[in-house]
Amino acid sequence: QVEDVVGCHVEDAVTFWAQNVNRCNDLLKLSCALAEACPRADAVFGKPDFSKIYGGCFSEDRCWYRCMVQQVINNEKAGTIFCQVLYIDYGNSEVLNRSDIVEIPPNLQCPSVAKKYRLWGLQIPNDQNLNMFDQGKKFLSSLVFEKEIKIRHKAKHEDGTIIAQAEYENIDIGEEVVKAGLAEKCTAPVNTKDVEERKIDVMQNQHRKIKVSVPLWLNRSDHATYSIPKGRFDQVAASVKNQNFTASRTFAPKEKMLASTSVPDTTVAQIRPDQRLSKDEVVRRENVDLFQRQKELELKVQQLKRELQKEKEASRKTAEICEETLRTYIGTKIRSLAAKVKTLKEVRHTNKNSRFGEQLSQAIKIVTEGCLTVPCSLEKLQKIWTEYDLAQERIQLCRNVDETDALISKRDEVQQNLYSAAEELILEVDHLPLSERSRTLQELSASLEKVYGQGSETGHSEEVFLEFFKWKSAKMKKLISVRNETDAALQILAGWFSGILKCFDLMSAEACSDLEEVAGNADEILKKVELAICEELDTDLNEHDEAEKGIIMNAYNKVIHNIRQEQSMITAIQNRYLASVEFKKQTEEWLNRRPNINNLLSIKKTVKSLKAQLRWKLVEKNNFEESDDYSEFKMTRIKEEIADLRNRVLQEVSKEQEEYEKLTYLVQKWFPELPLLYPEAGILNYMNSGGLLTHSLERDLLDAEPMKELSTKRPLVCSEIQGQKVLLKGYSVDITSEAKVIERVAKYHRAWDQQKEKSGLLQLLFLLFCKASDPLVYLMVPYYPRASLGALQADTPLTLEEALKVMKGVARGLQTLHGANIVHGSLHGNNVFALNRKQGIVGDFDFTKSEEQRAAANTMVVSTLSLVSPELKMGQPASPASDMYAYGCLLFWLCAQNHEFGIKEDGTPDVDVVVMDDKVKSLLRNLFCSNRLTAEQVLRDDCFLVVDVIPVSPQPAEEHDPHEEHDSEKTDEEKMRLTEESGASPTQ
């Protein structure tokens, strides 16, 4: 270990105490703390503790320092107890009255600052006398006292003494001591204890010859040299503040403060308590003070000399730099000006192309001068249209036929006024450049956003535009003024160069008139040119302070606000214009006539006639089958006639649906009175069912094949209509449940109708009612045999790629349902279809049950995996989240194939034990957690990024084979039986 220390006390020719140079601040803090704590501290009472640190009042300066008691000396005659103490932060010692030793706080009980060092490989000769001992001590003191020395640790004794090699300015201190003959090199390992004993023996031998009545430390001849009485704390602080002092100066006050004497083994008889300082001692102290001051001044002079030398060196370098600068001044100056002029040219070119503030100024002009105004006829039209809508609403809410005529007459009157106002608006708008203006505003907004970013709505008035133009004008005036000054300065410089050229042109006959004036103005001209160029370069049009940025952004935000406001107005005018055009067209179409249901009644009449013929043919067919004159040829002809009649009935039903659609449009847009005027047409029933309800089709008239194996709960038949296989699902309803079923069917159908084949849902075709005596309603849907997930997995399981394509379509279907606020509640393997093994659609559900009843059915299981979410098992209502849980279970079932899996404590499947794609596994974890993904989020998952959903085709792609997609009928029957056994109503 190597450290830099400052010597503070010398014991003998080979032993000294020193302080680390980095402990200066520690000494300062200790002095402050001791000066504050010790005067108020309790004096030591009883026998002192030799292992404890106390505060001792040094006899020379009466300041407090940390010390340890080494020996207790009782003066029986004076009745006073003295203690020999070691000042642990400096290394010297003295004898103190016990009353001058006090207790110090625990925070000051820290290790000593000074350490005891012994020169490596040296020892004091055995025959050394006291005189040689003192000489050795003085010699080592001259080498280490208040000197910054480098210590290299070699060993350490048990008493803490560090055996080290000491160097001062590349001088080996140990070697110097040996050369002086004051110590000798060890021939055997040095024992510190033996050395101390020899040192004490030398001193004691000499003490026997000296008889004194006062303590030896007061009578030592060298006392003035090593014991400096003064050195107060303020001196320490002053020295610390002087940061330019050397390391040895930093430690000087505290080092000199404490005596560097050794305390002999003095007897009690040699100490007199009434001892006082003599006049000689006072003089001696003054001499010591003067000596201290002398040394401080000497150090100060040395420091000032070093600083003076540094200043001289700095001045010399500065002079050299100035001389070099003057030597190349003209070239450097001209080169600098040329570079700045080049930069100025580029800046002017850039500013010229940027057209400062021109884009925003032009935008302000566009939004203020070219702004369109609201047509005068628009407000009038809107007022009449509101009145017209109110009249239509009154007709729609009317349930009394007798009041209808008055309401219709009032509506027709308002309609005529609205027609006139619409014509007026159309004529006025036709002369407005709405499309061109809208396109201009869009282009302007896009170009401004590229420069200024996204604008924000603001409530500033038009004054922000005035403020912007005022700021821009001031900015341009300042720039023009600066440019003019620059041009003028450069012109003067060019003239000066022209004069210089004439002076140095030997071939010119013209002599320079005033050489002094030409040369004398050079510095001033160059300075003015440089200042002018720098000022123009600092005047950057594209850099603005916060206030200027605020002006620009306020103007920009106001422009964007005006653009959006005008675009909104244009959109409103265009929408009202298109509505007026449509209203005018419809009004002209029905101006002199009223819509009626004659076409609908005619179609119904035709259907009725065809149905009657079909019934007779069916009776004829049945009778002929039992007739004795049965003929295969005649039977074939009868079947062909029946098939023809069925097709004609279906064609007329299609015409009837089209006529209903026309009437529905008229009711919703123009004639809400039609259902009230023609109740026999059943327009409201058609509208309430979403266009599915028809009374013209009957189950008995269709060539339906009963599916007995699937009809344990409700009638289920299969038929074919215009080449498409369909399934008729029968629901038993009463007056109360009929409206609810129709409402649920209509809501589902409207959700499908929004996207049709892209909705991901099974299409509903018709809703058929039987005769009044038969409380059944049949729902007609497309039939996809052996296309359910359950059938496919039992036969030929889907691959991972096929499963992902199918399940993306299923997610699309759930997104459609959830977007329409519909909870499926019955998603299972027999209710999800995979058309062509890559097109997934969600099947319908039992419309007679609520979502909670559907979710509680025992069909919610696939293989051994329950599709019921944990929250449903806890009694919470069904929700889109429970649908997504069932979706996740189906996806897990498809991907896991026949692999075994476990069930967690919360009832969810353990995904981690099954080997599958990491992306699929991550998706499943997000579908089984409490905060599940929505259908929309599932569609954006990484699993489905490369999977394309093919639009649903209504045509079945496989042969007819009734199978398990309707097996749910059986399990529903079992559920119903269990419910009835528990005492609950099946309809709940």
Tab-separated table of C-alpha atoms in Angstrom, residues 290-533:
chain	number	residue	atom	x	y	z
A	290	LEU	CA	7.293	34.928	15.953
A	291	PHE	CA	8.884	31.774	14.661
A	292	GLN	CA	5.462	30.451	13.697
A	293	ARG	CA	4.625	33.678	11.896
A	294	GLN	CA	8.005	33.637	10.167
A	295	LYS	CA	7.424	30.150	8.815
A	296	GLU	CA	3.943	31.047	7.629
A	297	LEU	CA	5.267	34.128	5.833
A	298	GLU	CA	8.026	32.086	4.262
A	299	LEU	CA	5.479	29.604	2.951
A	300	LYS	CA	3.341	32.466	1.695
A	301	VAL	CA	6.316	33.983	-0.123
A	302	GLN	CA	7.085	30.637	-1.718
A	303	GLN	CA	3.506	30.298	-2.813
A	304	LEU	CA	3.478	33.798	-4.264
A	305	LYS	CA	6.715	33.091	-6.090
A	306	ARG	CA	5.160	30.012	-7.662
A	307	GLU	CA	2.081	31.992	-8.652
A	308	LEU	CA	4.262	34.749	-10.085
A	309	GLN	CA	6.162	32.200	-12.116
A	310	LYS	CA	2.885	30.800	-13.450
A	311	GLU	CA	1.697	34.296	-14.401
A	312	LYS	CA	4.974	35.006	-16.175
A	313	GLU	CA	4.651	31.768	-18.121
A	314	ALA	CA	1.050	32.562	-19.037
A	315	SER	CA	2.055	36.083	-20.149
A	316	ARG	CA	4.842	34.682	-22.272
A	317	LYS	CA	2.481	32.264	-23.995
A	318	THR	CA	-0.065	35.036	-24.514
A	319	ALA	CA	2.573	37.240	-26.081
A	320	GLU	CA	3.619	34.436	-28.417
A	321	ILE	CA	0.008	33.838	-29.430
A	322	CYS	CA	-0.538	37.555	-30.031
A	323	GLU	CA	2.630	37.752	-32.093
A	324	GLU	CA	1.509	34.758	-34.185
A	325	THR	CA	-1.966	36.270	-34.555
A	326	LEU	CA	-0.592	39.628	-35.687
A	327	ARG	CA	1.700	37.923	-38.158
A	328	THR	CA	-1.250	36.180	-39.899
A	329	TYR	CA	-3.976	38.720	-39.019
A	330	ILE	CA	-4.762	39.985	-42.532
A	331	GLY	CA	-4.940	36.521	-44.084
A	332	THR	CA	-7.017	35.116	-41.236
A	333	LYS	CA	-9.389	38.088	-41.275
A	334	ILE	CA	-9.953	37.978	-45.027
A	335	ARG	CA	-10.381	34.196	-44.961
A	336	SER	CA	-12.958	34.476	-42.129
A	337	LEU	CA	-14.886	37.199	-43.961
A	338	ALA	CA	-14.895	35.181	-47.175
A	339	ALA	CA	-16.318	32.147	-45.351
A	340	LYS	CA	-19.031	34.272	-43.731
A	341	VAL	CA	-19.941	35.871	-47.050
A	342	LYS	CA	-20.256	32.414	-48.592
A	343	THR	CA	-22.540	31.317	-45.762
A	344	LEU	CA	-24.556	34.526	-46.155
A	345	LYS	CA	-25.111	33.800	-49.847
A	346	GLU	CA	-26.472	30.340	-49.016
A	347	VAL	CA	-28.742	31.739	-46.298
A	348	ARG	CA	-30.152	34.391	-48.636
A	349	HIS	CA	-30.775	31.774	-51.295
A	350	THR	CA	-32.546	29.543	-48.776
A	351	ASN	CA	-34.690	32.380	-47.433
A	352	LYS	CA	-35.585	33.394	-50.965
A	353	ASN	CA	-36.828	29.897	-51.767
A	354	SER	CA	-38.574	29.427	-48.428
A	355	ARG	CA	-40.751	32.532	-48.926
A	356	PHE	CA	-41.027	33.433	-45.268
A	357	GLY	CA	-44.579	32.972	-43.936
A	358	GLU	CA	-46.011	32.934	-47.462
A	359	GLN	CA	-47.789	29.578	-47.137
A	360	LEU	CA	-49.606	30.547	-43.946
A	361	SER	CA	-50.403	34.019	-45.342
A	362	GLN	CA	-51.922	32.436	-48.438
A	363	ALA	CA	-53.918	30.009	-46.278
A	364	ILE	CA	-55.325	32.891	-44.227
A	365	LYS	CA	-56.342	34.614	-47.439
A	366	ILE	CA	-58.083	31.457	-48.699
A	367	VAL	CA	-60.091	30.812	-45.529
A	368	THR	CA	-61.103	34.451	-45.085
A	369	GLU	CA	-61.706	35.799	-48.592
A	370	GLY	CA	-62.976	32.672	-50.346
A	371	CYS	CA	-65.154	31.332	-47.542
A	372	LEU	CA	-68.602	30.089	-48.576
A	373	THR	CA	-71.655	31.274	-46.702
A	374	VAL	CA	-74.681	29.256	-45.635
A	375	PRO	CA	-77.440	29.399	-48.278
A	376	CYS	CA	-80.366	31.549	-47.221
A	377	SER	CA	-82.835	28.800	-48.064
A	378	LEU	CA	-81.125	26.219	-45.844
A	379	GLU	CA	-82.405	27.564	-42.541
A	380	LYS	CA	-85.940	27.812	-43.931
A	381	LEU	CA	-85.703	24.254	-45.278
A	382	GLN	CA	-84.459	22.854	-41.973
A	383	LYS	CA	-87.298	24.485	-40.075
A	384	ILE	CA	-89.948	23.070	-42.424
A	385	TRP	CA	-88.230	19.658	-42.461
A	386	THR	CA	-88.404	19.502	-38.668
A	387	GLU	CA	-92.108	20.250	-38.890
A	388	TYR	CA	-92.468	17.551	-41.562
A	389	ASP	CA	-90.663	14.935	-39.433
A	390	LEU	CA	-92.947	15.768	-36.519
A	391	ALA	CA	-96.038	15.301	-38.709
A	392	GLN	CA	-94.718	11.922	-39.900
A	393	GLU	CA	-94.047	10.848	-36.335
A	394	ARG	CA	-97.581	11.723	-35.277
A	395	ILE	CA	-98.964	9.551	-38.084
A	396	GLN	CA	-96.678	6.703	-37.132
A	397	LEU	CA	-97.784	6.803	-33.482
A	398	CYS	CA	-101.474	7.127	-34.333
A	399	ARG	CA	-103.589	4.047	-33.539
A	400	ASN	CA	-107.005	5.542	-34.318
A	401	VAL	CA	-108.054	5.258	-37.963
A	402	ASP	CA	-110.542	8.137	-37.574
A	403	GLU	CA	-107.697	10.561	-36.790
A	404	THR	CA	-105.580	9.429	-39.683
A	405	ASP	CA	-107.163	11.599	-42.390
A	406	ALA	CA	-106.604	14.842	-40.470
A	407	LEU	CA	-102.995	13.951	-39.723
A	408	ILE	CA	-102.373	12.967	-43.358
A	409	SER	CA	-103.886	16.232	-44.611
A	410	LYS	CA	-101.671	18.224	-42.255
A	411	ARG	CA	-98.657	16.211	-43.380
A	412	ASP	CA	-99.480	16.775	-47.063
A	413	GLU	CA	-99.705	20.503	-46.455
A	414	VAL	CA	-96.322	20.592	-44.763
A	415	GLN	CA	-94.979	18.309	-47.493
A	416	GLN	CA	-95.996	20.818	-50.149
A	417	ASN	CA	-94.183	23.607	-48.285
A	418	LEU	CA	-91.145	21.381	-47.901
A	419	TYR	CA	-91.211	20.627	-51.617
A	420	SER	CA	-91.058	24.340	-52.427
A	421	ALA	CA	-88.231	24.928	-49.928
A	422	ALA	CA	-86.313	21.942	-51.326
A	423	GLU	CA	-86.618	23.302	-54.861
A	424	GLU	CA	-85.329	26.669	-53.676
A	425	LEU	CA	-82.337	25.080	-51.932
A	426	ILE	CA	-81.493	22.903	-54.925
A	427	LEU	CA	-81.453	25.921	-57.236
A	428	GLU	CA	-79.265	27.915	-54.845
A	429	VAL	CA	-76.802	25.100	-54.146
A	430	ASP	CA	-76.433	24.279	-57.823
A	431	HIS	CA	-74.697	27.646	-58.220
A	432	LEU	CA	-72.264	27.034	-55.339
A	433	PRO	CA	-68.845	25.433	-56.016
A	434	LEU	CA	-69.167	23.043	-53.075
A	435	SER	CA	-67.026	20.219	-54.478
A	436	GLU	CA	-64.257	22.520	-55.682
A	437	ARG	CA	-64.200	24.425	-52.409
A	438	SER	CA	-64.148	21.211	-50.349
A	439	ARG	CA	-61.276	19.839	-52.416
A	440	THR	CA	-59.334	23.105	-52.022
A	441	LEU	CA	-59.791	23.057	-48.248
A	442	GLN	CA	-58.688	19.426	-48.015
A	443	GLU	CA	-55.527	20.089	-50.017
A	444	LEU	CA	-54.782	23.212	-47.979
A	445	SER	CA	-55.231	21.363	-44.685
A	446	ALA	CA	-52.979	18.501	-45.815
A	447	SER	CA	-50.181	20.848	-46.974
A	448	LEU	CA	-50.292	22.877	-43.752
A	449	GLU	CA	-50.206	19.775	-41.535
A	450	LYS	CA	-47.011	18.624	-43.256
A	451	VAL	CA	-45.301	21.846	-42.150
A	452	TYR	CA	-46.935	22.682	-38.805
A	453	GLY	CA	-48.201	19.295	-37.620
A	454	GLN	CA	-51.633	18.372	-36.327
A	455	GLY	CA	-53.707	21.461	-35.588
A	456	SER	CA	-55.855	21.937	-32.495
A	457	GLU	CA	-59.236	23.538	-32.022
A	458	THR	CA	-59.000	27.105	-30.778
A	459	GLY	CA	-61.358	29.818	-29.681
A	460	HIS	CA	-59.208	32.705	-30.945
A	461	SER	CA	-60.891	35.511	-32.823
A	462	GLU	CA	-59.903	36.896	-36.197
A	463	GLU	CA	-57.463	39.208	-34.387
A	464	VAL	CA	-54.840	36.450	-34.432
A	465	PHE	CA	-54.604	36.929	-38.201
A	466	LEU	CA	-53.955	40.673	-37.744
A	467	GLU	CA	-51.338	39.901	-35.118
A	468	PHE	CA	-49.658	37.420	-37.473
A	469	PHE	CA	-49.505	39.891	-40.384
A	470	LYS	CA	-48.228	42.626	-38.074
A	471	TRP	CA	-45.472	40.351	-36.780
A	472	LYS	CA	-44.563	39.202	-40.278
A	473	SER	CA	-44.362	42.777	-41.550
A	474	ALA	CA	-42.081	43.824	-38.669
A	475	LYS	CA	-39.908	40.764	-39.218
A	476	MET	CA	-39.507	41.527	-42.924
A	477	LYS	CA	-38.750	45.221	-42.278
A	478	LYS	CA	-36.026	44.265	-39.838
A	479	LEU	CA	-34.553	41.766	-42.289
A	480	ILE	CA	-34.578	44.314	-45.136
A	481	SER	CA	-32.880	46.886	-42.895
A	482	VAL	CA	-30.187	44.421	-41.862
A	483	ARG	CA	-29.631	43.354	-45.459
A	484	ASN	CA	-29.281	46.980	-46.584
A	485	GLU	CA	-26.666	47.587	-43.901
A	486	THR	CA	-24.782	44.474	-44.975
A	487	ASP	CA	-24.902	45.490	-48.643
A	488	ALA	CA	-23.676	48.991	-47.770
A	489	ALA	CA	-20.792	47.657	-45.669
A	490	LEU	CA	-19.742	45.244	-48.431
A	491	GLN	CA	-19.939	48.089	-50.972
A	492	ILE	CA	-17.603	50.203	-48.839
A	493	LEU	CA	-15.236	47.235	-48.540
A	494	ALA	CA	-15.258	46.764	-52.292
A	495	GLY	CA	-14.431	50.463	-52.765
A	496	TRP	CA	-11.611	50.175	-50.260
A	497	PHE	CA	-10.188	47.218	-52.148
A	498	SER	CA	-10.422	49.262	-55.358
A	499	GLY	CA	-8.387	52.063	-53.737
A	500	ILE	CA	-5.803	49.606	-52.455
A	501	LEU	CA	-5.507	48.168	-55.964
A	502	LYS	CA	-4.715	51.576	-57.391
A	503	CYS	CA	-2.088	52.245	-54.742
A	504	PHE	CA	-0.241	49.035	-55.522
A	505	ASP	CA	-0.636	49.146	-59.311
A	506	LEU	CA	2.795	50.157	-60.621
A	507	MET	CA	1.533	50.412	-64.155
A	508	SER	CA	-1.158	52.910	-63.270
A	509	ALA	CA	-0.393	56.537	-64.025
A	510	GLU	CA	-2.848	57.727	-61.422
A	511	ALA	CA	-1.226	58.208	-58.007
A	512	CYS	CA	-2.965	57.598	-54.725
A	513	SER	CA	-3.813	60.950	-53.141
A	514	ASP	CA	-4.077	60.111	-49.444
A	515	LEU	CA	-2.198	56.970	-48.446
A	516	GLU	CA	-2.800	57.572	-44.737
A	517	GLU	CA	-6.563	57.706	-45.188
A	518	VAL	CA	-6.638	54.531	-47.269
A	519	ALA	CA	-4.601	52.512	-44.805
A	520	GLY	CA	-6.103	54.064	-41.691
A	521	ASN	CA	-9.715	53.094	-42.458
A	522	ALA	CA	-8.949	49.406	-43.081
A	523	ASP	CA	-9.590	48.103	-39.557
A	524	GLU	CA	-12.793	50.075	-39.177
A	525	ILE	CA	-14.124	48.927	-42.567
A	526	LEU	CA	-13.356	45.262	-41.872
A	527	LYS	CA	-14.956	45.499	-38.421
A	528	LYS	CA	-18.162	47.048	-39.812
A	529	VAL	CA	-18.411	44.398	-42.531
A	530	GLU	CA	-17.947	41.585	-40.031
A	531	LEU	CA	-20.531	43.026	-37.645
A	532	ALA	CA	-23.061	43.525	-40.458
A	533	ILE	CA	-22.622	39.983	-41.786
